[in-house]
Amino acid sequence: MNTNDLNTALYEKMAAEQDKYRDWLKSQPPEEILHHTYEYTVREDIVMAMEELELTNAQAQALLESPSPLADVYRYFEKLETGYMDVIRDSIENRADDVCRAKEELRTTPVYPHSAAYAREHGELEQYRASNNVNLQCKESIEAAVREHFDGMYLSHDAAKGVIEIYGMERVAMVLANTVQLQDWDGRYSRRNKEWAKTIPNDNPETVRCGYALNSHPAVLDGFIDLVREEQQRSRTQGEKLQPSRPSVRDKLKQELPAHKPAAPKKREPER
């Protein structure tokens, strides 16, 4: 047999060995299958590698002489000290870093307040597109938050906090207000929330705005808007508390005018 024939014969023998191992594994109880999952995966990779690998005549012949070449290679691999766990740890850390960067980008992308025509005229199409892309993601996150925090009767009090933390209050409020503005005819939104929505301008045409209009049930979404407005008011109140108190006009005058000492009483001369 030439080199190619020997490698082909070895691959077919390993593949048949893996098929037999798979059939045995499928007949085992779930716990036993889980116990052999790693071994099965590595064996699959060995067989896959043999499709492209070309061993020398001597190497291929040596493995062919074994009654179970696939199991032999796996046992050899199992004894090696590989950097597998280092790769796993790096993968975890790198993925976490990617998520952190993505969240920071979502939070810091400014809300673009103008239309596409304005953006085109002022050379700001990139900012316009980036903002609209985040609007769409914000919409999907709000819908997911509503589904997760509504039990069929009640909406949990912290339902809005997660999306506000990720996207910022300005964008969350804008996406919610956009939905109410487009559905102003719907009586399931409260009058106060409709009035609030009117205070948030949106220059995009309706065709664009419909893209990030929410599909959540209006009655539940109305409760979600209440939660967002409560957080909005709480943030404003805290911001006001952090502002230094302004002195009264009387206090300012006291600080600016020099203090005057009262005049000493005149001494009366004795009567003659």
Coordinates of C-alpha atoms in Angstrom, one line a residue, residues 23-212:
D23 CA -23.4 3.6 19.4
W24 CA -22.2 2.3 22.8
L25 CA -22.5 5.8 24.3
K26 CA -26.0 6.3 23.1
S27 CA -27.1 3.2 24.9
Q28 CA -25.9 4.5 28.3
P29 CA -27.9 6.4 30.9
P30 CA -27.7 10.2 30.8
E31 CA -25.2 10.4 33.7
E32 CA -22.8 8.1 31.9
I33 CA -23.1 10.0 28.7
L34 CA -22.3 13.2 30.4
H35 CA -19.3 11.6 32.0
H36 CA -17.9 10.7 28.6
T37 CA -18.8 13.9 26.8
Y38 CA -15.2 15.3 26.8
E39 CA -13.7 12.1 25.6
Y40 CA -16.3 11.8 22.8
T41 CA -15.6 15.4 21.7
V42 CA -11.8 14.9 21.6
R43 CA -12.1 11.7 19.7
E44 CA -14.3 13.4 17.1
D45 CA -11.5 16.1 16.7
I46 CA -8.9 13.3 16.2
V47 CA -10.9 11.7 13.5
M48 CA -11.5 15.1 11.8
A49 CA -7.7 15.8 12.0
M50 CA -7.0 12.5 10.3
E51 CA -9.0 13.7 7.2
E52 CA -6.3 16.2 6.4
L53 CA -3.2 14.8 8.1
E54 CA -0.7 12.8 6.1
L55 CA 1.5 10.4 8.1
T56 CA 4.5 8.6 6.8
N57 CA 4.2 5.0 5.8
A58 CA 5.9 3.9 9.0
Q59 CA 3.6 6.1 11.2
A60 CA 0.4 5.0 9.5
Q61 CA 1.4 1.4 9.5
A62 CA 2.3 1.5 13.2
L63 CA -1.1 2.9 14.2
L64 CA -2.9 0.5 11.8
E65 CA -1.4 -2.4 13.7
S66 CA -3.2 -1.3 16.9
P67 CA -6.7 -2.9 17.4
S68 CA -8.0 0.6 18.6
P69 CA -5.8 3.4 17.2
L70 CA -8.3 6.1 18.0
A71 CA -8.4 5.1 21.7
D72 CA -4.6 4.9 21.7
V73 CA -4.2 8.5 20.4
Y74 CA -6.9 9.7 22.8
R75 CA -5.0 8.2 25.8
Y76 CA -1.8 9.8 24.6
F77 CA -3.5 13.2 24.3
E78 CA -5.1 12.8 27.8
K79 CA -1.6 12.6 29.4
L80 CA -0.3 15.8 27.8
E81 CA -0.2 19.0 29.7
T82 CA -1.9 21.4 27.4
G83 CA -2.8 25.0 27.7
Y84 CA -6.5 24.2 27.4
M85 CA -7.5 25.7 30.7
D86 CA -5.4 28.8 30.0
V87 CA -7.4 29.2 26.8
I88 CA -10.6 28.7 28.7
R89 CA -9.7 31.4 31.2
D90 CA -8.6 33.8 28.5
S91 CA -11.8 33.2 26.6
I92 CA -13.9 34.0 29.7
E93 CA -11.9 37.2 30.4
N94 CA -11.9 38.4 26.8
R95 CA -15.6 37.8 26.4
A96 CA -16.3 39.7 29.6
D97 CA -14.1 42.6 28.3
D98 CA -16.0 42.6 25.0
V99 CA -19.4 42.7 26.8
C100 CA -18.2 45.6 29.1
R101 CA -17.0 47.5 26.0
A102 CA -20.3 46.9 24.2
K103 CA -22.3 48.1 27.3
E104 CA -20.2 51.2 27.6
E105 CA -20.7 52.0 23.9
L106 CA -24.5 51.6 24.3
R107 CA -24.5 53.8 27.4
T108 CA -22.3 56.5 25.9
T109 CA -23.6 56.7 22.3
P110 CA -25.4 60.1 22.3
V111 CA -29.1 60.4 21.4
Y112 CA -29.2 62.1 18.0
P113 CA -32.1 64.5 18.1
H114 CA -32.3 65.5 14.5
S115 CA -33.6 63.9 11.2
A116 CA -31.6 62.1 8.6
A117 CA -31.9 65.2 6.3
Y118 CA -30.4 67.4 9.0
A119 CA -27.6 64.8 9.6
R120 CA -26.8 64.6 5.9
E121 CA -26.7 68.4 5.6
H122 CA -24.3 68.7 8.6
G123 CA -22.1 65.7 7.9
E124 CA -23.4 63.8 10.9
L125 CA -24.9 60.7 9.3
E126 CA -22.6 58.4 11.2
Q127 CA -23.9 59.8 14.6
Y128 CA -27.5 59.6 13.3
R129 CA -27.1 55.9 12.2
A130 CA -25.3 54.9 15.4
S131 CA -28.0 56.5 17.6
N132 CA -30.8 54.8 15.6
N133 CA -29.1 51.5 15.9
V134 CA -28.9 51.8 19.7
N135 CA -32.6 52.9 19.7
L136 CA -33.5 49.6 18.1
Q137 CA -31.4 47.7 20.7
C138 CA -33.0 49.7 23.5
K139 CA -36.5 48.9 22.2
E140 CA -35.7 45.1 22.2
S141 CA -34.2 45.4 25.8
I142 CA -37.3 47.2 27.1
E143 CA -39.6 44.5 25.6
A144 CA -37.4 41.8 27.2
A145 CA -37.5 43.6 30.6
V146 CA -41.3 43.8 30.4
R147 CA -41.6 40.1 29.6
E148 CA -39.2 39.2 32.4
H149 CA -40.7 41.3 35.1
F150 CA -44.4 41.0 34.4
D151 CA -46.0 37.9 36.0
G152 CA -49.3 38.2 34.3
M153 CA -50.7 40.5 37.1
Y154 CA -48.0 42.8 38.4
L155 CA -44.9 44.5 37.0
S156 CA -42.0 44.3 39.5
H157 CA -40.9 47.7 40.9
D158 CA -37.3 47.3 39.6
A159 CA -38.3 46.4 36.0
A160 CA -36.9 49.6 34.5
K161 CA -33.6 49.8 36.3
G162 CA -31.6 47.4 34.1
V163 CA -32.4 49.1 30.8
I164 CA -31.8 52.6 32.3
E165 CA -28.4 51.5 33.6
I166 CA -27.4 50.1 30.1
Y167 CA -28.9 52.8 27.8
G168 CA -29.2 55.8 30.0
M169 CA -32.4 57.7 31.1
E170 CA -32.5 60.0 28.0
R171 CA -32.6 57.2 25.4
V172 CA -35.1 55.0 27.4
A173 CA -37.4 57.9 27.9
M174 CA -37.2 58.9 24.2
V175 CA -38.0 55.3 23.0
L176 CA -40.9 55.1 25.4
A177 CA -42.2 58.5 24.5
N178 CA -41.9 57.7 20.8
T179 CA -44.1 54.7 21.2
V180 CA -46.8 56.7 23.1
Q181 CA -46.7 59.5 20.5
L182 CA -47.3 57.0 17.7
Q183 CA -50.1 55.3 19.6
D184 CA -51.7 58.5 21.1
W185 CA -55.1 57.1 20.1
D186 CA -54.7 54.2 22.5
G187 CA -56.7 54.7 25.7
R188 CA -54.6 52.2 27.6
Y189 CA -51.9 54.8 28.0
S190 CA -52.7 57.2 30.9
R191 CA -53.4 60.9 30.1
R192 CA -50.4 62.0 32.3
N193 CA -48.1 59.7 30.3
K194 CA -49.4 61.0 27.0
E195 CA -48.7 64.6 28.2
W196 CA -45.2 63.5 29.4
A197 CA -44.5 61.9 26.0
K198 CA -45.4 65.2 24.2
T199 CA -42.5 67.0 26.0
I200 CA -39.9 64.8 24.3
P201 CA -39.3 65.9 20.7
N202 CA -38.5 63.5 17.9
D203 CA -37.6 64.9 14.4
N204 CA -37.5 61.5 12.6
P205 CA -40.2 60.7 10.1
E206 CA -42.8 58.1 11.2
T207 CA -41.3 55.4 8.9
V208 CA -38.1 55.5 11.0
R209 CA -39.8 56.0 14.3
C210 CA -41.9 52.9 13.8
G211 CA -38.7 50.8 13.7
Y212 CA -38.1 51.4 17.5

